[in-house]
PDB file of C-alpha atoms in Angstrom:
ATOM      1  CA  MET A1032     -30.055 -22.227 -11.638  1.00 55.00           C
ATOM      2  CA  PRO A1033     -27.758 -20.460 -13.849  1.00 53.00           C
ATOM      3  CA  PHE A1034     -24.866 -20.122 -11.679  1.00 54.00           C
ATOM      4  CA  LYS A1035     -24.885 -23.551 -10.113  1.00 65.00           C
ATOM      5  CA  PHE A1036     -24.199 -24.377 -13.500  1.00 66.00           C
ATOM      6  CA  ASN A1037     -21.528 -22.350 -14.035  1.00 68.00           C
ATOM      7  CA  ALA A1038     -20.122 -22.519 -10.952  1.00 71.00           C
ATOM      8  CA  SER A1039     -17.273 -25.047 -11.918  1.00 75.00           C
ATOM      9  CA  ARG A1040     -16.143 -22.139 -14.484  1.00 72.00           C
ATOM     10  CA  ARG A1041     -17.071 -18.814 -12.923  1.00 67.00           C
ATOM     11  CA  GLY A1042     -14.114 -17.047 -13.443  1.00 70.00           C
ATOM     12  CA  ARG A1043     -13.476 -17.689 -16.732  1.00 72.00           C
ATOM     13  CA  PHE A1044     -17.118 -14.532 -17.192  1.00 70.00           C
ATOM     14  CA  ALA A1045     -17.178 -11.557 -16.870  1.00 79.00           C
ATOM     15  CA  LYS A1046     -19.672 -10.516 -14.403  1.00 79.00           C
ATOM     16  CA  ALA A1047     -22.709  -8.271 -15.277  1.00 83.00           C
ATOM     17  CA  LYS A1048     -22.146  -4.670 -14.858  1.00 89.00           C
ATOM     18  CA  TYR A1049     -26.042  -2.217 -14.644  1.00 89.00           C
ATOM     19  CA  ARG A1050     -26.952   1.297 -13.589  1.00 93.00           C
ATOM     20  CA  VAL A1051     -29.646   1.917 -11.415  1.00 92.00           C
ATOM     21  CA  THR A1052     -31.554   5.063 -13.226  1.00 94.00           C
ATOM     22  CA  ASN A1053     -33.862   6.752 -11.269  1.00 93.00           C
ATOM     23  CA  TRP A1054     -31.622   7.705  -8.624  1.00 93.00           C
ATOM     24  CA  ALA A1055     -32.956  10.281  -7.459  1.00 94.00           C
ATOM     25  CA  GLU A1056     -36.988   8.529  -6.928  1.00 94.00           C
ATOM     26  CA  TYR A1057     -35.396   5.386  -5.074  1.00 94.00           C
ATOM     27  CA  ASN A1058     -33.118   7.837  -2.942  1.00 95.00           C
ATOM     28  CA  GLU A1059     -36.006   9.762  -2.040  1.00 95.00           C
ATOM     29  CA  ALA A1060     -38.480   6.007  -1.208  1.00 94.00           C
ATOM     30  CA  LEU A1061     -35.313   5.026   0.811  1.00 94.00           C
ATOM     31  CA  ARG A1062     -35.401   7.991   3.528  1.00 95.00           C
ATOM     32  CA  LEU A1063     -39.192   7.644   3.094  1.00 93.00           C
ATOM     33  CA  ARG A1064     -38.561   3.874   5.364  1.00 93.00           C
ATOM     34  CA  GLY A1065     -37.179   5.820   7.782  1.00 91.00           C
ATOM     35  CA  ASP A1066     -39.950   8.701   8.021  1.00 92.00           C
ATOM     36  CA  VAL A1067     -42.383   8.032  11.182  1.00 90.00           C
ATOM     37  CA  SER A1068     -44.663  10.314   9.697  1.00 87.00           C
ATOM     38  CA  VAL A1069     -45.151   7.681   6.970  1.00 90.00           C
ATOM     39  CA  TRP A1070     -46.213   4.879   8.936  1.00 90.00           C
ATOM     40  CA  PHE A1071     -47.845   6.138  11.770  1.00 85.00           C
ATOM     41  CA  ASP A1072     -50.833   8.550  10.325  1.00 78.00           C
ATOM     42  CA  GLU A1073     -51.933  11.178  11.343  1.00 73.00           C
ATOM     43  CA  ASP A1074     -55.383  10.472  11.334  1.00 75.00           C
ATOM     44  CA  ALA A1075     -55.446   7.297  13.476  1.00 81.00           C
ATOM     45  CA  ASP A1076     -56.849   9.023  16.343  1.00 81.00           C
ATOM     46  CA  SER A1077     -60.508   8.748  15.006  1.00 84.00           C
ATOM     47  CA  GLY A1078     -60.209   4.978  15.085  1.00 87.00           C
ATOM     48  CA  TRP A1079     -57.428   4.529  18.443  1.00 91.00           C
ATOM     49  CA  CYS A1080     -60.321   3.015  20.105  1.00 89.00           C
ATOM     50  CA  ALA A1081     -61.962  -0.046  19.970  1.00 86.00           C
ATOM     51  CA  MET A1082     -65.806   0.514  19.664  1.00 87.00           C
ATOM     52  CA  ARG A1083     -67.778  -1.360  22.308  1.00 81.00           C
ATOM     53  CA  SER A1084     -69.132  -4.845  21.228  1.00 78.00           C
ATOM     54  CA  GLY A1085     -72.930  -4.374  22.517  1.00 78.00           C
ATOM     55  CA  LYS A1086     -71.832  -7.398  25.009  1.00 82.00           C
ATOM     56  CA  ARG A1087     -71.364  -7.973  28.836  1.00 82.00           C
ATOM     57  CA  GLY A1088     -68.061  -8.642  30.287  1.00 80.00           C
ATOM     58  CA  GLY A1089     -64.564  -6.385  29.765  1.00 79.00           C
ATOM     59  CA  GLN A1090     -64.122  -3.881  26.430  1.00 83.00           C
ATOM     60  CA  GLN A1091     -61.382  -3.903  24.273  1.00 87.00           C
ATOM     61  CA  ARG A1092     -59.926  -0.532  24.885  1.00 90.00           C
ATOM     62  CA  TYR A1093     -57.622  -0.524  21.797  1.00 93.00           C
ATOM     63  CA  SER A1094     -58.945  -0.880  18.171  1.00 92.00           C
ATOM     64  CA  ASP A1095     -57.368  -3.595  15.882  1.00 92.00           C
ATOM     65  CA  LEU A1096     -55.867  -0.091  14.373  1.00 91.00           C
ATOM     66  CA  ALA A1097     -53.363   0.354  17.016  1.00 93.00           C
ATOM     67  CA  ILE A1098     -52.748  -2.383  17.408  1.00 95.00           C
ATOM     68  CA  GLU A1099     -51.274  -2.984  14.317  1.00 94.00           C
ATOM     69  CA  MET A1100     -49.765   0.312  13.907  1.00 94.00           C
ATOM     70  CA  CYS A1101     -47.597  -0.151  16.980  1.00 95.00           C
ATOM     71  CA  LEU A1102     -46.693  -3.715  16.217  1.00 96.00           C
ATOM     72  CA  THR A1103     -45.725  -2.098  12.188  1.00 95.00           C
ATOM     73  CA  LEU A1104     -42.815  -0.019  13.403  1.00 95.00           C
ATOM     74  CA  ARG A1105     -41.529  -2.195  16.183  1.00 95.00           C
ATOM     75  CA  VAL A1106     -41.182  -4.482  12.497  1.00 94.00           C
ATOM     76  CA  VAL A1107     -39.684  -1.348  11.041  1.00 94.00           C
ATOM     77  CA  PHE A1108     -37.308   0.004  13.476  1.00 93.00           C
ATOM     78  CA  GLY A1109     -36.876  -3.664  14.813  1.00 92.00           C
ATOM     79  CA  LEU A1110     -37.731  -2.935  18.653  1.00 93.00           C
ATOM     80  CA  PRO A1111     -38.544  -4.969  21.540  1.00 93.00           C
ATOM     81  CA  LEU A1112     -41.912  -4.379  23.296  1.00 94.00           C
ATOM     82  CA  ARG A1113     -41.637  -2.523  26.160  1.00 95.00           C
ATOM     83  CA  GLN A1114     -39.433   0.268  24.083  1.00 96.00           C
ATOM     84  CA  THR A1115     -42.710   0.387  21.003  1.00 96.00           C
ATOM     85  CA  GLN A1116     -45.148   0.979  23.962  1.00 96.00           C
ATOM     86  CA  GLY A1117     -42.542   4.131  24.853  1.00 96.00           C
ATOM     87  CA  PHE A1118     -42.178   5.297  21.226  1.00 95.00           C
ATOM     88  CA  VAL A1119     -45.584   4.942  20.285  1.00 95.00           C
ATOM     89  CA  ARG A1120     -46.017   7.837  23.629  1.00 94.00           C
ATOM     90  CA  SER A1121     -43.532   9.770  21.959  1.00 94.00           C
ATOM     91  CA  LEU A1122     -44.799   9.986  19.022  1.00 92.00           C
ATOM     92  CA  LEU A1123     -48.406  10.808  20.423  1.00 91.00           C
ATOM     93  CA  GLN A1124     -46.749  13.228  22.692  1.00 92.00           C
ATOM     94  CA  LEU A1125     -45.241  14.732  20.024  1.00 90.00           C
ATOM     95  CA  MET A1126     -48.077  15.219  17.739  1.00 88.00           C
ATOM     96  CA  GLU A1127     -50.125  16.713  20.975  1.00 88.00           C
ATOM     97  CA  LEU A1128     -52.546  13.874  20.488  1.00 88.00           C
ATOM     98  CA  ASP A1129     -54.234  12.635  24.067  1.00 89.00           C
ATOM     99  CA  LEU A1130     -54.121   9.211  23.527  1.00 91.00           C
ATOM    100  CA  PRO A1131     -53.916   5.316  25.868  1.00 92.00           C
ATOM    101  CA  VAL A1132     -50.974   3.874  24.447  1.00 93.00           C
ATOM    102  CA  PRO A1133     -51.520  -0.346  24.973  1.00 95.00           C
ATOM    103  CA  ASP A1134     -48.843  -1.315  27.377  1.00 95.00           C
ATOM    104  CA  TYR A1135     -45.903  -4.103  25.948  1.00 94.00           C
ATOM    105  CA  SER A1136     -48.713  -7.034  27.583  1.00 94.00           C
ATOM    106  CA  THR A1137     -51.404  -5.835  25.042  1.00 95.00           C
ATOM    107  CA  LEU A1138     -49.447  -5.745  22.620  1.00 95.00           C
ATOM    108  CA  CYS A1139     -47.820  -9.327  22.818  1.00 94.00           C
ATOM    109  CA  ARG A1140     -51.881 -10.635  23.981  1.00 94.00           C
ATOM    110  CA  ARG A1141     -53.075  -8.981  20.567  1.00 94.00           C
ATOM    111  CA  ALA A1142     -50.968 -10.093  18.403  1.00 94.00           C
ATOM    112  CA  GLN A1143     -51.961 -13.659  18.948  1.00 94.00           C
ATOM    113  CA  THR A1144     -55.796 -12.752  17.806  1.00 92.00           C
ATOM    114  CA  LEU A1145     -54.918 -10.073  15.270  1.00 93.00           C
ATOM    115  CA  LEU A1146     -55.984 -10.313  11.922  1.00 90.00           C
ATOM    116  CA  ILE A1147     -54.234  -8.659   9.493  1.00 89.00           C
ATOM    117  CA  VAL A1148     -55.258  -7.061   6.166  1.00 80.00           C
ATOM    118  CA  SER A1149     -53.709  -7.419   2.983  1.00 77.00           C
ATOM    119  CA  ASP A1150     -53.686  -3.986   0.682  1.00 76.00           C
ATOM    120  CA  ILE A1151     -52.022  -6.303  -1.921  1.00 71.00           C
ATOM    121  CA  ARG A1152     -52.186  -3.910  -5.745  1.00 66.00           C
ATOM    122  CA  THR A1153     -51.397  -6.048  -8.431  1.00 58.00           C
ATOM    123  CA  ALA A1154     -51.673  -4.646 -12.378  1.00 59.00           C
ATOM    124  CA  GLY A1155     -54.793  -6.129 -12.656  1.00 70.00           C
ATOM    125  CA  GLY A1156     -54.608  -9.236 -15.460  1.00 80.00           C
ATOM    126  CA  PRO A1157     -52.796 -12.282 -14.714  1.00 91.00           C
ATOM    127  CA  ILE A1158     -50.022 -12.692 -12.462  1.00 92.00           C
ATOM    128  CA  THR A1159     -46.989 -14.245 -13.084  1.00 94.00           C
ATOM    129  CA  LEU A1160     -46.664 -16.543  -9.762  1.00 95.00           C
ATOM    130  CA  ILE A1161     -43.278 -17.013  -8.449  1.00 96.00           C
ATOM    131  CA  VAL A1162     -43.372 -18.932  -5.161  1.00 96.00           C
ATOM    132  CA  ASP A1163     -40.102 -19.682  -2.515  1.00 95.00           C
ATOM    133  CA  SER A1164     -40.198 -20.238   1.143  1.00 94.00           C
ATOM    134  CA  THR A1165     -37.791 -19.860   3.402  1.00 94.00           C
ATOM    135  CA  GLY A1166     -36.201 -21.142   7.300  1.00 94.00           C
ATOM    136  CA  LEU A1167     -36.400 -18.039   9.841  1.00 94.00           C
ATOM    137  CA  ARG A1168     -34.956 -18.477  13.163  1.00 91.00           C
ATOM    138  CA  VAL A1169     -37.052 -18.862  16.786  1.00 88.00           C
ATOM    139  CA  HIS A1170     -35.150 -16.642  19.116  1.00 73.00           C
ATOM    140  CA  SER A1171     -35.070 -19.174  22.456  1.00 62.00           C
ATOM    141  CA  GLY A1172     -33.192 -15.859  24.413  1.00 58.00           C
ATOM    142  CA  ARG A1173     -31.351 -19.230  27.048  1.00 60.00           C
ATOM    143  CA  ASP A1174     -27.935 -18.833  25.214  1.00 62.00           C
ATOM    144  CA  ARG A1175     -25.961 -16.960  28.214  1.00 63.00           C
ATOM    145  CA  MET A1176     -27.734 -18.813  30.088  1.00 61.00           C
ATOM    146  CA  ARG A1177     -26.650 -21.803  28.995  1.00 66.00           C
ATOM    147  CA  GLU A1178     -22.987 -21.045  28.712  1.00 67.00           C
ATOM    148  CA  LYS A1179     -22.981 -19.432  31.950  1.00 69.00           C
ATOM    149  CA  HIS A1180     -24.163 -22.595  34.135  1.00 68.00           C
ATOM    150  CA  GLY A1181     -23.767 -24.890  32.127  1.00 68.00           C
ATOM    151  CA  LEU A1182     -27.599 -26.554  30.751  1.00 65.00           C
ATOM    152  CA  PRO A1183     -28.652 -28.723  29.068  1.00 65.00           C
ATOM    153  CA  LYS A1184     -28.381 -28.162  25.021  1.00 62.00           C
ATOM    154  CA  ALA A1185     -32.199 -27.416  23.947  1.00 62.00           C
ATOM    155  CA  ARG A1186     -33.040 -28.290  20.676  1.00 63.00           C
ATOM    156  CA  ARG A1187     -33.313 -25.788  18.094  1.00 70.00           C
ATOM    157  CA  THR A1188     -36.150 -25.092  16.258  1.00 82.00           C
ATOM    158  CA  TRP A1189     -37.293 -22.424  13.586  1.00 89.00           C
ATOM    159  CA  ARG A1190     -39.855 -21.415  11.313  1.00 94.00           C
ATOM    160  CA  LYS A1191     -40.664 -21.828   8.031  1.00 95.00           C
ATOM    161  CA  LEU A1192     -42.378 -18.842   5.517  1.00 96.00           C
ATOM    162  CA  HIS A1193     -43.567 -19.478   2.699  1.00 96.00           C
ATOM    163  CA  ILE A1194     -43.771 -16.388  -0.675  1.00 95.00           C
ATOM    164  CA  GLY A1195     -46.022 -16.064  -3.496  1.00 95.00           C
ATOM    165  CA  PHE A1196     -43.997 -12.947  -5.232  1.00 95.00           C
ATOM    166  CA  ASP A1197     -45.544 -11.044  -8.437  1.00 94.00           C
ATOM    167  CA  PRO A1198     -42.140  -9.329 -10.523  1.00 92.00           C
ATOM    168  CA  GLU A1199     -43.986  -7.380 -12.258  1.00 91.00           C
ATOM    169  CA  SER A1200     -46.262  -4.834  -9.481  1.00 90.00           C
ATOM    170  CA  GLY A1201     -42.864  -6.028  -7.663  1.00 91.00           C
ATOM    171  CA  GLU A1202     -44.694  -7.435  -3.600  1.00 93.00           C
ATOM    172  CA  PHE A1203     -46.171 -10.408  -2.403  1.00 94.00           C
ATOM    173  CA  VAL A1204     -49.256 -11.616  -3.562  1.00 93.00           C
ATOM    174  CA  ALA A1205     -49.647 -13.889  -0.765  1.00 93.00           C
ATOM    175  CA  SER A1206     -47.657 -15.160   2.800  1.00 94.00           C
ATOM    176  CA  ARG A1207     -47.335 -18.350   5.072  1.00 95.00           C
ATOM    177  CA  LEU A1208     -45.852 -19.390   7.719  1.00 96.00           C
ATOM    178  CA  THR A1209     -45.656 -22.578   8.565  1.00 95.00           C
ATOM    179  CA  THR A1210     -43.496 -24.828  11.571  1.00 92.00           C
ATOM    180  CA  GLU A1211     -41.063 -26.880   9.875  1.00 90.00           C
ATOM    181  CA  HIS A1212     -42.427 -30.341  10.053  1.00 89.00           C
ATOM    182  CA  ALA A1213     -44.564 -28.924   7.235  1.00 90.00           C
ATOM    183  CA  GLY A1214     -43.211 -30.080   3.386  1.00 89.00           C
ATOM    184  CA  ASP A1215     -43.867 -26.981   0.163  1.00 91.00           C
ATOM    185  CA  PRO A1216     -46.547 -29.146  -2.137  1.00 92.00           C
ATOM    186  CA  GLY A1217     -48.401 -29.244   1.672  1.00 92.00           C
ATOM    187  CA  ALA A1218     -48.302 -25.950   3.176  1.00 93.00           C
ATOM    188  CA  LEU A1219     -49.523 -25.006  -1.254  1.00 94.00           C
ATOM    189  CA  PRO A1220     -52.764 -24.957  -1.012  1.00 94.00           C
ATOM    190  CA  ALA A1221     -53.632 -22.618   1.672  1.00 94.00           C
ATOM    191  CA  LEU A1222     -50.549 -20.205   0.117  1.00 94.00           C
ATOM    192  CA  LEU A1223     -52.753 -20.126  -3.092  1.00 94.00           C
ATOM    193  CA  ALA A1224     -56.036 -19.215  -1.303  1.00 93.00           C
ATOM    194  CA  GLU A1225     -54.059 -16.138  -0.314  1.00 92.00           C
ATOM    195  CA  VAL A1226     -54.156 -15.204  -4.180  1.00 91.00           C
ATOM    196  CA  ALA A1227     -56.749 -12.407  -5.039  1.00 86.00           C
ATOM    197  CA  GLY A1228     -56.224 -12.072  -9.153  1.00 85.00           C
ATOM    198  CA  PRO A1229     -55.910 -14.709 -11.840  1.00 91.00           C
ATOM    199  CA  VAL A1230     -52.646 -15.865 -12.087  1.00 93.00           C
ATOM    200  CA  HIS A1231     -51.162 -17.532 -16.165  1.00 93.00           C
ATOM    201  CA  ARG A1232     -47.889 -18.771 -14.448  1.00 94.00           C
ATOM    202  CA  PHE A1233     -46.880 -20.427 -11.885  1.00 96.00           C
ATOM    203  CA  ILE A1234     -42.779 -20.173 -10.961  1.00 96.00           C
ATOM    204  CA  ALA A1235     -41.412 -22.656  -8.629  1.00 95.00           C
ATOM    205  CA  ASP A1236     -38.253 -25.110  -7.822  1.00 92.00           C
ATOM    206  CA  GLY A1237     -38.465 -28.465  -8.188  1.00 90.00           C
ATOM    207  CA  ALA A1238     -39.258 -29.444  -4.740  1.00 91.00           C
ATOM    208  CA  TYR A1239     -43.135 -28.640  -6.230  1.00 92.00           C
ATOM    209  CA  ASP A1240     -42.974 -31.003  -8.755  1.00 91.00           C
ATOM    210  CA  GLY A1241     -45.863 -34.301  -9.006  1.00 86.00           C
ATOM    211  CA  THR A1242     -48.890 -34.584 -10.288  1.00 87.00           C
ATOM    212  CA  PRO A1243     -50.649 -33.932  -7.260  1.00 89.00           C
ATOM    213  CA  THR A1244     -49.416 -30.254  -6.669  1.00 91.00           C
ATOM    214  CA  ALA A1245     -50.221 -29.432 -10.526  1.00 91.00           C
ATOM    215  CA  ALA A1246     -53.761 -30.449  -9.877  1.00 91.00           C
ATOM    216  CA  THR A1247     -53.948 -27.754  -7.401  1.00 93.00           C
ATOM    217  CA  ILE A1248     -52.196 -24.893  -8.410  1.00 94.00           C
ATOM    218  CA  ARG A1249     -54.653 -25.925 -11.978  1.00 93.00           C
ATOM    219  CA  GLN A1250     -57.818 -26.513  -9.569  1.00 93.00           C
ATOM    220  CA  ALA A1251     -56.627 -23.193  -8.315  1.00 93.00           C
ATOM    221  CA  PHE A1252     -56.536 -20.941 -11.305  1.00 93.00           C
ATOM    222  CA  GLY A1253     -57.720 -23.211 -13.655  1.00 91.00           C
ATOM    223  CA  GLU A1254     -56.492 -25.389 -16.827  1.00 91.00           C
ATOM    224  CA  ASP A1255     -54.843 -23.131 -18.581  1.00 91.00           C
ATOM    225  CA  VAL A1256     -52.607 -21.770 -15.943  1.00 93.00           C
ATOM    226  CA  GLU A1257     -48.567 -22.776 -17.067  1.00 93.00           C
ATOM    227  CA  LEU A1258     -46.443 -24.422 -15.319  1.00 94.00           C
ATOM    228  CA  ILE A1259     -42.404 -24.460 -15.088  1.00 94.00           C
ATOM    229  CA  ILE A1260     -41.241 -26.232 -12.450  1.00 93.00           C
ATOM    230  CA  PRO A1261     -38.275 -28.193 -13.263  1.00 92.00           C
ATOM    231  CA  PRO A1262     -38.187 -32.109 -13.841  1.00 91.00           C
ATOM    232  CA  PRO A1263     -35.385 -33.932 -12.160  1.00 89.00           C
ATOM    233  CA  LYS A1264     -32.901 -35.448 -14.063  1.00 86.00           C
ATOM    234  CA  ASN A1265     -33.976 -39.135 -13.938  1.00 87.00           C
ATOM    235  CA  ALA A1266     -38.087 -38.097 -14.376  1.00 85.00           C
ATOM    236  CA  VAL A1267     -39.673 -40.033 -17.099  1.00 84.00           C
ATOM    237  CA  PRO A1268     -42.024 -38.791 -19.244  1.00 84.00           C
ATOM    238  CA  GLY A1269     -46.399 -39.963 -17.022  1.00 82.00           C
ATOM    239  CA  GLU A1270     -49.527 -39.093 -17.308  1.00 81.00           C
ATOM    240  CA  CYS A1271     -49.006 -34.923 -17.056  1.00 81.00           C
ATOM    241  CA  ALA A1272     -48.677 -33.065 -20.829  1.00 85.00           C
ATOM    242  CA  ALA A1273     -47.305 -30.392 -19.768  1.00 86.00           C
ATOM    243  CA  ARG A1274     -44.747 -32.274 -17.832  1.00 88.00           C
ATOM    244  CA  ASN A1275     -43.808 -34.396 -20.815  1.00 89.00           C
ATOM    245  CA  ALA A1276     -43.205 -31.336 -22.837  1.00 91.00           C
ATOM    246  CA  HIS A1277     -40.295 -30.084 -20.320  1.00 91.00           C
ATOM    247  CA  VAL A1278     -38.723 -32.958 -19.546  1.00 91.00           C
ATOM    248  CA  GLU A1279     -38.456 -33.549 -23.440  1.00 91.00           C
ATOM    249  CA  MET A1280     -36.624 -30.303 -24.158  1.00 92.00           C
ATOM    250  CA  ILE A1281     -34.789 -31.212 -21.642  1.00 91.00           C
ATOM    251  CA  ALA A1282     -33.915 -34.003 -22.875  1.00 90.00           C
ATOM    252  CA  LYS A1283     -32.876 -32.335 -26.787  1.00 90.00           C
ATOM    253  CA  GLY A1284     -31.474 -29.543 -25.796  1.00 90.00           C
ATOM    254  CA  GLY A1285     -30.537 -29.076 -21.850  1.00 89.00           C
ATOM    255  CA  ARG A1286     -31.499 -27.578 -18.356  1.00 88.00           C
ATOM    256  CA  MET A1287     -30.072 -24.891 -19.486  1.00 88.00           C
ATOM    257  CA  ALA A1288     -32.048 -23.881 -23.068  1.00 91.00           C
ATOM    258  CA  TRP A1289     -35.252 -25.023 -21.368  1.00 92.00           C
ATOM    259  CA  GLN A1290     -34.864 -22.882 -18.640  1.00 91.00           C
ATOM    260  CA  LYS A1291     -34.110 -19.765 -20.588  1.00 91.00           C
ATOM    261  CA  ALA A1292     -36.923 -21.085 -23.074  1.00 92.00           C
ATOM    262  CA  THR A1293     -39.183 -21.181 -20.567  1.00 92.00           C
ATOM    263  CA  GLY A1294     -38.528 -18.183 -18.387  1.00 92.00           C
ATOM    264  CA  TYR A1295     -37.474 -19.805 -15.243  1.00 93.00           C
ATOM    265  CA  GLY A1296     -34.970 -17.818 -14.399  1.00 90.00           C
ATOM    266  CA  GLN A1297     -37.633 -15.748 -13.300  1.00 92.00           C
ATOM    267  CA  ARG A1298     -37.380 -17.416  -9.587  1.00 93.00           C
ATOM    268  CA  SER A1299     -34.266 -16.012  -8.957  1.00 91.00           C
ATOM    269  CA  ARG A1300     -36.307 -12.985  -8.241  1.00 92.00           C
ATOM    270  CA  GLY A1301     -38.466 -14.704  -5.880  1.00 92.00           C
ATOM    271  CA  GLU A1302     -35.348 -15.391  -4.127  1.00 93.00           C
ATOM    272  CA  ALA A1303     -34.305 -12.216  -3.878  1.00 93.00           C
ATOM    273  CA  GLN A1304     -37.356 -11.338  -2.009  1.00 94.00           C
ATOM    274  CA  ILE A1305     -36.583 -13.743   0.737  1.00 95.00           C
ATOM    275  CA  GLY A1306     -33.209 -12.050   0.952  1.00 94.00           C
ATOM    276  CA  ARG A1307     -35.006  -8.188   0.661  1.00 95.00           C
ATOM    277  CA  TYR A1308     -36.983 -10.023   3.628  1.00 96.00           C
ATOM    278  CA  LYS A1309     -33.840 -11.344   5.924  1.00 95.00           C
ATOM    279  CA  GLN A1310     -31.702  -7.452   5.530  1.00 94.00           C
ATOM    280  CA  VAL A1311     -34.443  -5.610   5.995  1.00 94.00           C
ATOM    281  CA  ILE A1312     -36.715  -6.971   8.707  1.00 94.00           C
ATOM    282  CA  GLY A1313     -34.246  -9.997   9.943  1.00 92.00           C
ATOM    283  CA  SER A1314     -34.065 -13.720   9.850  1.00 91.00           C
ATOM    284  CA  GLU A1315     -35.046 -14.381  13.602  1.00 91.00           C
ATOM    285  CA  LEU A1316     -38.383 -14.138  14.593  1.00 92.00           C
ATOM    286  CA  ARG A1317     -39.236 -12.319  17.785  1.00 89.00           C
ATOM    287  CA  SER A1318     -42.247 -13.524  18.695  1.00 90.00           C
ATOM    288  CA  ARG A1319     -42.316 -16.989  21.160  1.00 87.00           C
ATOM    289  CA  LYS A1320     -45.359 -18.486  19.602  1.00 90.00           C
ATOM    290  CA  MET A1321     -46.818 -20.047  16.943  1.00 93.00           C
ATOM    291  CA  GLU A1322     -49.934 -17.422  16.716  1.00 94.00           C
ATOM    292  CA  PRO A1323     -48.203 -13.897  17.287  1.00 94.00           C
ATOM    293  CA  GLN A1324     -45.346 -15.455  15.036  1.00 95.00           C
ATOM    294  CA  THR A1325     -48.104 -15.682  12.530  1.00 95.00           C
ATOM    295  CA  THR A1326     -49.363 -12.275  12.965  1.00 95.00           C
ATOM    296  CA  GLU A1327     -45.577 -10.916  12.935  1.00 96.00           C
ATOM    297  CA  THR A1328     -44.999 -12.188   9.601  1.00 96.00           C
ATOM    298  CA  ARG A1329     -47.984 -11.165   7.938  1.00 95.00           C
ATOM    299  CA  ILE A1330     -46.864  -7.333   9.553  1.00 96.00           C
ATOM    300  CA  ALA A1331     -44.165  -7.463   8.017  1.00 96.00           C
ATOM    301  CA  VAL A1332     -44.710  -8.784   4.641  1.00 95.00           C
ATOM    302  CA  LYS A1333     -47.059  -6.016   4.514  1.00 95.00           C
ATOM    303  CA  THR A1334     -44.025  -3.231   4.977  1.00 95.00           C
ATOM    304  CA  LEU A1335     -41.853  -4.716   2.617  1.00 95.00           C
ATOM    305  CA  ASN A1336     -44.992  -3.935   0.163  1.00 95.00           C
ATOM    306  CA  ARG A1337     -45.476  -0.671   1.409  1.00 94.00           C
ATOM    307  CA  MET A1338     -42.015   0.213   0.637  1.00 95.00           C
ATOM    308  CA  THR A1339     -42.051  -1.384  -2.859  1.00 94.00           C
ATOM    309  CA  ARG A1340     -44.364   1.344  -3.411  1.00 93.00           C
ATOM    310  CA  PHE A1341     -42.444   3.782  -2.221  1.00 94.00           C
ATOM    311  CA  GLY A1342     -40.304   3.201  -5.352  1.00 93.00           C
ATOM    312  CA  ARG A1343     -38.377   0.956  -7.350  1.00 92.00           C
ATOM    313  CA  ALA A1344     -35.117   1.226  -8.643  1.00 91.00           C
ATOM    314  CA  THR A1345     -34.729   0.821 -12.358  1.00 91.00           C
ATOM    315  CA  TYR A1346     -31.545  -0.574 -13.864  1.00 87.00           C
ATOM    316  CA  GLU A1347     -30.034  -1.107 -16.998  1.00 92.00           C
ATOM    317  CA  ARG A1348     -26.978  -3.353 -18.185  1.00 90.00           C
ATOM    318  CA  VAL A1349     -24.145  -1.071 -18.808  1.00 89.00           C
ATOM    319  CA  ALA A1350     -21.130  -4.149 -19.832  1.00 78.00           C
TER     320      ALA A1350
END
């Protein structure tokens, strides 16, 4: 990336300055993020209770909509499950709705099998897909016990969140949570399967370089998709003509010229979205098991997309 290339002499360059041109609309969008009425639909009373399945045995009391709405409030406001139950109960009382409230154990149990329906909205045509991944910590809850009673230090585990980002709409178009043992190329087929629309350009870092990865991408989006993946320093020409062109371009003009010519700098917008996820949602997973953790990240991604639709800041460079 450019900031790494010029790291040794960064102090000699003047930092670019930008100005937000739609402060009024953007301020209102930021206010809407904390508006409870936005996250709790008044028409939810009609679909709050689950329909009878027609099968023998116990029936579910709450619909998937009710569980997802409660878990969304938990993600937006950073609440534990018990406080989420109390928060939803107070909202129903203020709205004068006589509806039952899922208890915290029901929310925890239903989160393991909850199906989150994505509401991704793209521009309609082929998009530029930026793929990246990051690590999320798993909350253990035993740090104080280890410090106070001298318990053996447990090995900290973490999860890996893979995201697909559309820079035109500013939304996540795919997300996938895996264990820390899964590599980026290994999680790519399942991630690409979630992308609904066509893709004409694929941008990713050097971890996705390789013939099998290129074949996976072309199988998902067609042979005409443009792959912008930086080859390593010791790369040699191979069977892929597009990759050979990148290797030759870097050998002739340098890596910085290649980045400018191919538009690889847009990948920084994917990294910015990962920073946004950790700033708004957090860098730690609240759930303990893999299934509810997957539900938690899917709800978080869906929440960030909804925040984006409230309004985005537009910038212009002033210096």
